[in-house]
CSV table of C-alpha atoms and ligand atoms in Angstrom, one decimal:
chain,number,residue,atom,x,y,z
A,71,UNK,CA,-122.5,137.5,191.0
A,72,UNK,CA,-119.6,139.4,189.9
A,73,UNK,CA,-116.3,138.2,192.3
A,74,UNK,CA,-112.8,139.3,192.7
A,75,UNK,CA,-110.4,137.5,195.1
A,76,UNK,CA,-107.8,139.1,197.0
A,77,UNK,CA,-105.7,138.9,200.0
A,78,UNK,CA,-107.9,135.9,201.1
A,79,UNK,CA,-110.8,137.8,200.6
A,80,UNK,CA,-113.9,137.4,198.0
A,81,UNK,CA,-115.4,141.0,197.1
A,82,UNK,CA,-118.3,141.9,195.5
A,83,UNK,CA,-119.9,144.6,194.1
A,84,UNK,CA,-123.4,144.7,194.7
A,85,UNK,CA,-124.7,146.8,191.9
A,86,UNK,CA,-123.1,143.8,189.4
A,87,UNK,CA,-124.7,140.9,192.1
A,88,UNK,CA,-128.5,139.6,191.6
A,89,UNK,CA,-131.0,140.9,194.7
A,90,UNK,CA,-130.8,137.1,196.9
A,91,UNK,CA,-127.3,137.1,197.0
A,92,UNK,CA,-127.6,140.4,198.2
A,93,UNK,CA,-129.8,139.6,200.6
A,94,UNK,CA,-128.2,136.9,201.4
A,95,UNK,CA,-125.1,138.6,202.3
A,96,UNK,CA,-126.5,140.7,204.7
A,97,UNK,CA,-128.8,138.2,206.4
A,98,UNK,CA,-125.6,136.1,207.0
A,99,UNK,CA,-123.0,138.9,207.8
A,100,UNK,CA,-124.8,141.4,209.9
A,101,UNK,CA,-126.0,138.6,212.7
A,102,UNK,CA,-127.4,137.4,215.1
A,103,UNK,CA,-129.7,140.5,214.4
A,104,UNK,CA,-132.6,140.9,217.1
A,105,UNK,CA,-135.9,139.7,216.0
A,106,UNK,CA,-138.7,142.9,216.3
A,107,UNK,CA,-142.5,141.0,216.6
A,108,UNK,CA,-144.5,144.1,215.3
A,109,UNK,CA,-147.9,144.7,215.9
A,110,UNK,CA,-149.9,147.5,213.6
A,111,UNK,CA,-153.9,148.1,213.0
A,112,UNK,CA,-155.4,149.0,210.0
A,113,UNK,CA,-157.4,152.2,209.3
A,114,UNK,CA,-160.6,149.6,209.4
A,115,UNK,CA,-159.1,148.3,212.9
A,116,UNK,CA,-157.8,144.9,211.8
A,117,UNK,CA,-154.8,143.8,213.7
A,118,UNK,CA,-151.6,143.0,212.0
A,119,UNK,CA,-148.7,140.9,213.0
A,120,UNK,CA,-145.2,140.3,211.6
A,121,UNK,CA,-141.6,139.4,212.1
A,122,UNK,CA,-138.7,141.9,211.0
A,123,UNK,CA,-134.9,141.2,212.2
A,124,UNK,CA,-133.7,144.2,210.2
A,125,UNK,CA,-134.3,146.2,213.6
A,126,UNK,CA,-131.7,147.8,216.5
A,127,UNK,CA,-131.8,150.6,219.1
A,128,UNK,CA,-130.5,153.8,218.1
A,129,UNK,CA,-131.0,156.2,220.9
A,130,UNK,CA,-132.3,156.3,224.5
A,131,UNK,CA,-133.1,160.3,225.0
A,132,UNK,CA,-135.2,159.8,223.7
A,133,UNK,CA,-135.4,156.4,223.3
A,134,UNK,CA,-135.6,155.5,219.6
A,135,UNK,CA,-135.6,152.0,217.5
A,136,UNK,CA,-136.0,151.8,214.2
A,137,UNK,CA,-137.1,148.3,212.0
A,138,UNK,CA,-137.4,147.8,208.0
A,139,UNK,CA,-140.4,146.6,206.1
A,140,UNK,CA,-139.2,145.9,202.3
A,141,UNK,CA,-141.0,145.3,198.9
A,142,UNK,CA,-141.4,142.0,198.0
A,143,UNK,CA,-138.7,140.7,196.3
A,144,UNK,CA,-140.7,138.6,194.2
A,145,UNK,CA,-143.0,141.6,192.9
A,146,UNK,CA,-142.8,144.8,194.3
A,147,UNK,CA,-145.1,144.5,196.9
A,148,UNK,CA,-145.7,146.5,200.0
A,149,UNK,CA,-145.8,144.5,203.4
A,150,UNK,CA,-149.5,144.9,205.4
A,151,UNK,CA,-147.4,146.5,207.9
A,152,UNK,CA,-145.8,149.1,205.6
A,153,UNK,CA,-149.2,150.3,204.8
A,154,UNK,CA,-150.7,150.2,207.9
A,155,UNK,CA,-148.2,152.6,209.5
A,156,UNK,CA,-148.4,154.9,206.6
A,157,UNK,CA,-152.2,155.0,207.9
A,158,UNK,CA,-152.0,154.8,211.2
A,159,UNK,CA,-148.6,155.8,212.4
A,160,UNK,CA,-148.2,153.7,215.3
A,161,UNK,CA,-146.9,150.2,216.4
A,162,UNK,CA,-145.9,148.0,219.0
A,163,UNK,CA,-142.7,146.0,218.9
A,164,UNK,CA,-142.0,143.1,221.2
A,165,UNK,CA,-138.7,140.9,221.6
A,166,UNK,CA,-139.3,137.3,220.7
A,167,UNK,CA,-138.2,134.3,223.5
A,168,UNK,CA,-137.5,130.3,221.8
A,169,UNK,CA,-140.8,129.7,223.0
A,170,UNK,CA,-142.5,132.3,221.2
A,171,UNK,CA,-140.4,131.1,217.7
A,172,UNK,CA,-142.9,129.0,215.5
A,173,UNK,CA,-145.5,131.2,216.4
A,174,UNK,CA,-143.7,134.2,215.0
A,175,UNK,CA,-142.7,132.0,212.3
A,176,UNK,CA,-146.7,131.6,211.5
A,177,UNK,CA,-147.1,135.4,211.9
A,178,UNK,CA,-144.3,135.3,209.1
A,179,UNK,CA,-146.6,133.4,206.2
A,180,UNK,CA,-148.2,135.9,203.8
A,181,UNK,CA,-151.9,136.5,205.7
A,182,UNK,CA,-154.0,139.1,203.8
A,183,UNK,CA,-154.6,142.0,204.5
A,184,UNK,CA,-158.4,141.0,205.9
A,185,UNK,CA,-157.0,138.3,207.8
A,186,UNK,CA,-155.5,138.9,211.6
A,187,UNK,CA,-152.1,137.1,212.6
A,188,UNK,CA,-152.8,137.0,216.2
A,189,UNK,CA,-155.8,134.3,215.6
A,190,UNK,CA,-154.1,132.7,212.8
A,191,UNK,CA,-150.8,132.4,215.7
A,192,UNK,CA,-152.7,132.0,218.7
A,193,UNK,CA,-151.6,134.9,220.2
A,194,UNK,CA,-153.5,136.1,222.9
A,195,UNK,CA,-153.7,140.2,222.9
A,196,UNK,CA,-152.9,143.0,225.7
A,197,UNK,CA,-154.6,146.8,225.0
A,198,UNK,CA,-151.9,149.0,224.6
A,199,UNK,CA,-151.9,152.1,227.2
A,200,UNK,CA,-151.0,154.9,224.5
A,201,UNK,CA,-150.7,153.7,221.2
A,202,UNK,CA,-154.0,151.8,219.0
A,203,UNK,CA,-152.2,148.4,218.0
A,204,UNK,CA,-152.3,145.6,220.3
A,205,UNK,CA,-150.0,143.5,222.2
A,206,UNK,CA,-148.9,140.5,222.2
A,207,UNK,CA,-149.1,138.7,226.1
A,208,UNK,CA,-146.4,136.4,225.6
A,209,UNK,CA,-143.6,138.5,225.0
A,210,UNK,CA,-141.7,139.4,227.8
A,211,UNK,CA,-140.6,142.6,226.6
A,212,UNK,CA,-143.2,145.4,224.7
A,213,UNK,CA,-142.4,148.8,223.6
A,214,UNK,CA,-145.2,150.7,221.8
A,215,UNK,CA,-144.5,153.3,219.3
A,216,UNK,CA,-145.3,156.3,217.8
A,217,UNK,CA,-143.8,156.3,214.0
A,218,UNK,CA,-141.9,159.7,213.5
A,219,UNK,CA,-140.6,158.8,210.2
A,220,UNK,CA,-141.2,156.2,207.1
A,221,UNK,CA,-137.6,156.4,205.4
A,222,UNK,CA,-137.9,154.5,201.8
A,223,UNK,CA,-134.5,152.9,201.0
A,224,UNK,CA,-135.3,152.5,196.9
A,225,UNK,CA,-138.5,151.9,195.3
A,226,UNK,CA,-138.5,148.4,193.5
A,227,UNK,CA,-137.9,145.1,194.6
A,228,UNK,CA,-136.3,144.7,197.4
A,229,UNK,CA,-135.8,148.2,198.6
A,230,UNK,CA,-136.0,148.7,202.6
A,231,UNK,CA,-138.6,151.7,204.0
A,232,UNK,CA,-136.8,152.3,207.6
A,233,UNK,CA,-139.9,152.7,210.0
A,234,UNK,CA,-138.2,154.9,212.3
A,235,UNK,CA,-140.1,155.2,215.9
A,236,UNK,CA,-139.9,156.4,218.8
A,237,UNK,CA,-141.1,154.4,222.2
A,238,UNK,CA,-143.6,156.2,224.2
A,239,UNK,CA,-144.2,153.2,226.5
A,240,UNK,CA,-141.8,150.1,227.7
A,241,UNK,CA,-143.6,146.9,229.4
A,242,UNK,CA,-141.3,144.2,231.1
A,243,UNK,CA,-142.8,140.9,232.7
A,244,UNK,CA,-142.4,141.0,235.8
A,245,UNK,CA,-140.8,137.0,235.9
A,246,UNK,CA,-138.2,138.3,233.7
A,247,UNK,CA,-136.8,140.7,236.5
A,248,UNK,CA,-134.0,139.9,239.0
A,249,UNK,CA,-132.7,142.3,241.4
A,250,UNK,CA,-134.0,144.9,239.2
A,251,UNK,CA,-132.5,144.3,236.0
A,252,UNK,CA,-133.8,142.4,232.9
A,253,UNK,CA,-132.1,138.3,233.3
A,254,UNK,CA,-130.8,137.5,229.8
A,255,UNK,CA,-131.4,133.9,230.9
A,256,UNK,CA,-135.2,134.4,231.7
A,257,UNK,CA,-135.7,136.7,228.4
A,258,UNK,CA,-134.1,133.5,226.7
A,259,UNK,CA,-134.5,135.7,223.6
A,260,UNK,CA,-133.7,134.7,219.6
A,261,UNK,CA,-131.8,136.4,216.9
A,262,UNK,CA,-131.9,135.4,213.6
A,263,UNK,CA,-128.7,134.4,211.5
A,264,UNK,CA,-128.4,133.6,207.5
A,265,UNK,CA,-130.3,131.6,205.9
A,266,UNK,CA,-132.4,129.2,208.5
A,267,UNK,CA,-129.9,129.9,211.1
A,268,UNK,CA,-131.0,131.6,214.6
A,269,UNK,CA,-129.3,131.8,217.7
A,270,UNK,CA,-130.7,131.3,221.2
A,271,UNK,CA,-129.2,133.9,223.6
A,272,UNK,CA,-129.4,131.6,226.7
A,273,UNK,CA,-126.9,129.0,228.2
A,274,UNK,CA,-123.8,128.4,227.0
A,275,UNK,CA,-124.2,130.6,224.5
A,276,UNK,CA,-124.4,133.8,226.8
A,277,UNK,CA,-121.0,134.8,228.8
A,278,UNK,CA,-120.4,137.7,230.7
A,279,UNK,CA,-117.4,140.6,230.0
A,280,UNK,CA,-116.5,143.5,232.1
A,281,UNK,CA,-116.6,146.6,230.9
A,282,UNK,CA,-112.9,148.3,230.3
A,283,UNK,CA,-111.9,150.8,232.9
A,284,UNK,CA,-110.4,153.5,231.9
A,285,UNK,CA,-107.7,153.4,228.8
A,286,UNK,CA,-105.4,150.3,227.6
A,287,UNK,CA,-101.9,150.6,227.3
A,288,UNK,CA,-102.5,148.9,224.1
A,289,UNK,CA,-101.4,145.8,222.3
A,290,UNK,CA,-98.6,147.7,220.9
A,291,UNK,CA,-96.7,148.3,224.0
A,292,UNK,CA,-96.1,144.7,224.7
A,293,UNK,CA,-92.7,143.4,224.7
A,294,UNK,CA,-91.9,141.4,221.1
A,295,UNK,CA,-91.7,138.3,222.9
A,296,UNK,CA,-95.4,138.6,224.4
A,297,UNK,CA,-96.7,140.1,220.6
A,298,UNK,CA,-94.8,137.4,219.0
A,299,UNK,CA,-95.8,134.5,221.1
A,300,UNK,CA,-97.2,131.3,219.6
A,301,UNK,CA,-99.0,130.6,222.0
A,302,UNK,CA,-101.4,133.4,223.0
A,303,UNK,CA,-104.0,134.6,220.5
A,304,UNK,CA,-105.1,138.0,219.3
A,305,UNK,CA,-107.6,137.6,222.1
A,306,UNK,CA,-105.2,137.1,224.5
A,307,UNK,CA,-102.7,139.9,223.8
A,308,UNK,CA,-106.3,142.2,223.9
A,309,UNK,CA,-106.7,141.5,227.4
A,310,UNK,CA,-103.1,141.6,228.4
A,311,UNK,CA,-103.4,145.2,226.2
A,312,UNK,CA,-106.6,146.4,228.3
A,313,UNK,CA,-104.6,146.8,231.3
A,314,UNK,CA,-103.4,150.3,232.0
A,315,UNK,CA,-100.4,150.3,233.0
A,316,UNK,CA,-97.3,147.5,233.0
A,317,UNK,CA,-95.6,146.6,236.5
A,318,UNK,CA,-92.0,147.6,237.0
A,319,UNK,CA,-89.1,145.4,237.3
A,320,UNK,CA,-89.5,145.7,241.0
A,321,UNK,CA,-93.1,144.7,241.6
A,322,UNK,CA,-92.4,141.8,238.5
A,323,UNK,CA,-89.8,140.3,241.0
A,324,UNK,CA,-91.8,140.6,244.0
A,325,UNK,CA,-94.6,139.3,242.4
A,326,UNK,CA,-92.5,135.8,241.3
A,327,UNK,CA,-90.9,135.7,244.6
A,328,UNK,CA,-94.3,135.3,246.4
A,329,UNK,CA,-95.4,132.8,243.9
A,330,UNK,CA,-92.2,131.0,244.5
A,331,UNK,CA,-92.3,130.8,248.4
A,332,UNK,CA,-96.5,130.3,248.7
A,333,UNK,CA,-98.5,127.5,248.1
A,334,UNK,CA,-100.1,127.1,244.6
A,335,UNK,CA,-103.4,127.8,244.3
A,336,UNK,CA,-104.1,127.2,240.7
A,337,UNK,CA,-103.5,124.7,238.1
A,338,UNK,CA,-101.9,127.8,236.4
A,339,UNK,CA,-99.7,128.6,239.7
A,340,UNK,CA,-98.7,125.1,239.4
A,341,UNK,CA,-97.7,124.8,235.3
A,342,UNK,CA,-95.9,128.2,235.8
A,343,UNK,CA,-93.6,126.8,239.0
A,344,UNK,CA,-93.0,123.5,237.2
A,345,UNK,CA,-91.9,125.3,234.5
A,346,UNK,CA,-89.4,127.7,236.6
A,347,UNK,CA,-87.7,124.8,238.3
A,348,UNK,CA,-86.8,123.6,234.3
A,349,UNK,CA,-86.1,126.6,233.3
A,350,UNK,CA,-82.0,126.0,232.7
A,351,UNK,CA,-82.5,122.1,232.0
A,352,UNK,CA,-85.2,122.3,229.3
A,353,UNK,CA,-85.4,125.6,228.9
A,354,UNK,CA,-88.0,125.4,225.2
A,355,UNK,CA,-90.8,123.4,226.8
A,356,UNK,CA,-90.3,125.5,230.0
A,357,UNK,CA,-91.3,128.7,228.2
A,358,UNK,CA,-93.8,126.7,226.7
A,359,UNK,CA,-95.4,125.5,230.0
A,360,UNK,CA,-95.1,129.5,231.5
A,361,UNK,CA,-96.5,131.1,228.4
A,362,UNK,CA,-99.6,128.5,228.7
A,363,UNK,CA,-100.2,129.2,232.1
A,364,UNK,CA,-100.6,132.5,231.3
A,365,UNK,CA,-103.1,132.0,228.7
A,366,UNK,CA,-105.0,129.8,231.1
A,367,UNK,CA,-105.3,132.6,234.1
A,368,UNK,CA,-106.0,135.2,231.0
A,369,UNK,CA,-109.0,132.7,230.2
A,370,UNK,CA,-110.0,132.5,233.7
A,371,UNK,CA,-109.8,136.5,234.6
A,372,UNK,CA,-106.4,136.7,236.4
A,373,UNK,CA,-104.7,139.0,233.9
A,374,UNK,CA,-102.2,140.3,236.5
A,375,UNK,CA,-100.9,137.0,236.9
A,376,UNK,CA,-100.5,136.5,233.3
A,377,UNK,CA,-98.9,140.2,232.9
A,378,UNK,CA,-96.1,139.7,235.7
A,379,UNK,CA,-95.3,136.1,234.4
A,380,UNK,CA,-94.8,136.9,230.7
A,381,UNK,CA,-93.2,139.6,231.6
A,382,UNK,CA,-90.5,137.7,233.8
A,383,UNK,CA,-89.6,135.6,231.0
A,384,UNK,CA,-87.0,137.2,228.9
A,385,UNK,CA,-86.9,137.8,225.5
A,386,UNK,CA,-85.7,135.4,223.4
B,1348,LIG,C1,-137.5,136.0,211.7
B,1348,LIG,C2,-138.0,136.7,210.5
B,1348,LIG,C3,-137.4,138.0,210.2
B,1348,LIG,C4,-137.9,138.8,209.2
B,1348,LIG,N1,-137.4,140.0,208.9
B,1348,LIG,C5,-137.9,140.8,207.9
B,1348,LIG,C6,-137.4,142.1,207.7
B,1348,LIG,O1,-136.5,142.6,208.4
B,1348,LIG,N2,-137.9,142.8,206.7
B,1348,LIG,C7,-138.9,142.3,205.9
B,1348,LIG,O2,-139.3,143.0,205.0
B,1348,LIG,N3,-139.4,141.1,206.1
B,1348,LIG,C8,-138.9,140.3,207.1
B,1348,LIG,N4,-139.4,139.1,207.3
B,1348,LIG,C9,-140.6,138.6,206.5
B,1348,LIG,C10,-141.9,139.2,206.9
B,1348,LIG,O3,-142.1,138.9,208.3
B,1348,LIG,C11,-143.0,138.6,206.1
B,1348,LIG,O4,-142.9,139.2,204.8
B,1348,LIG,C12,-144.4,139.0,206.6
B,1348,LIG,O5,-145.4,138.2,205.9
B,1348,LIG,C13,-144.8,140.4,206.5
B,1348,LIG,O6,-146.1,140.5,207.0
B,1348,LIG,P1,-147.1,141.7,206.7
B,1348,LIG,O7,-147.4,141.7,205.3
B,1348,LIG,O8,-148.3,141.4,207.6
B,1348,LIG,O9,-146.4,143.0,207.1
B,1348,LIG,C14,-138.9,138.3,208.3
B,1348,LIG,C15,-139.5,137.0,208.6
B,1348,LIG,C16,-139.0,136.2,209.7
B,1348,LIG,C17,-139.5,134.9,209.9
């Protein structure tokens, strides 16, 4: 692979860099990618099964997803599922839970053409309502497909064909529904990193964001001494920067003056009084304990707090 290094950075030019690295550069930067579990049938009706993580959404009106069967690598070969759709242009692509995994991983292994995955897998079958291949029961989520396009990406080893389709039915399990929406901790769905790396969206690993209202002020019209701080990170400085608009000198005071004369609420409240009363007689670590405090009720949600407080300490 031919390397440059610049600016802490290794580039790399993929015409000069062999296929796997290649490969392996996608599968490990472009993750967690969703996992599509895609179901075909032969022109002689044999079902097919297989894995593909090079697979997203692109459009909802309609709705529209797109996945990429490539040659082999190894030889130039076509996938079974690559030349079933060019037969019979239809598919059904289901999202793939933990529990599903080594299952999918067996649907994976190179199975002949003859030879079906879901009885080599185990995979008990659903009839589709509009399109010919079958489902699979133990997804929670099924989309079946009508393929409106076969996109090839190159034509050797390697090379991607984007199967683009377009979903002409949805099917969601019912004990995957709360309160009408789909519960990211019942899907328990996995994506796929590099290498043997996946990820399991459950857990910890899920967390929750709300979406911006309106327009940020923007990171750039913080004060140097909030920009500069050593203490709050990029991430930080983005929340404080998602607010729309920054109080006034008046609303700064009365906000202090009520923390001042009420009762702490917070470990946060607490840090940022402690470190008012030693503001004159240790006034470096006092700074210190106010500019923390405000990271912690950023972390926690209570941005205002953090916007009034940093904002009451003067610049440097
Ligand atoms: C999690 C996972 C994701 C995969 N993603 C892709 C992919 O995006 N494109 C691809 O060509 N092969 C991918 N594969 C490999 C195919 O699933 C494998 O080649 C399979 O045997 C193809 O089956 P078929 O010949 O029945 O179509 C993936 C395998 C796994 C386990």
């Amino acid at each position: 692979m031919k390397n440059s290094t610049a600016n802490g950075f290794v580039s790399i030019d993929p015409d000069q860099s062999a296929l796997k690295e290649v490969h392996n550069l996608l599968l490990s930067g472009v993750s967690p990618r969703p996992i599509a579990l895609v179901s075909t049938i032969s022109e002689d009706g044999i079902d097919n099964l297989a894995p593909f993580s090079f697979f997203n959404a692109f459009g909802a009106n309609p709705p529209y997803i797109a996945f990429s069967p490539a040659y082999s690598g190894k030889d130039g070969s076509a996938k079974d599922t690559l030349l079933n759709l060019e037969k019979v242009p239809q598919c059904v692509v289901h999202a793939v839970p933990f529990e599903l995994l080594d299952q999918v991983l067996l649907s994976s292994t190179a199975y002949g053409p003859e030879q079906s995955e879901f009885v080599k897998a185990g995979l008990e079958t659903l009839e589709s309502e509009v399109v010919r291949p079958k489902r699979v029961k133990y997804s929670p989520f099924h989309m079946e497909c009508q393929v409106e396009q076969i996109i090839p990406l190159g034509d050797t080893n390697g090379s991607g064909n984007l199967v683009l389709c377009r979903v002409v039915r949805f099917h969601v399990a019912e004990n995957v529904m709360q309160d009408g929406k789909m519960s990211p901790e019942a899907l328990d769905l996995i994506g796929r990193n590099g290498f043997n790396y996946y990820t399991r969206a459950s857990g910890s690993a899920l967390f929750k964001v709300d979406k911006p209202a309106g327009q940020g002020m923007g990171i750039d019209q913080l004060p140097d001494h909030i920009r500069n701080s050593d203490i709050l990170s990029g991430n930080d400085l983005g929340k404080l920067g998602l607010l729309e608009n920054m109080p006034d000198q008046g609303a700064i005071g009365e906000y202090i003056n009520k923390l001042k004369t009420g009762k702490p609420k917070t470990k946060y409240q607490k840090l940022f009084l402690h470190g008012l009363e030693s503001l004159d007689s240790n006034p470096i670590q006092a700074r210190k304990d106010m500019e923390i405090a405000a990271k912690v009720a950023l972390n926690e949600g209570d941005h205002q707090f953090a916007m009034h407080v940093l904002l009451h300490l003067s610049p440097i």
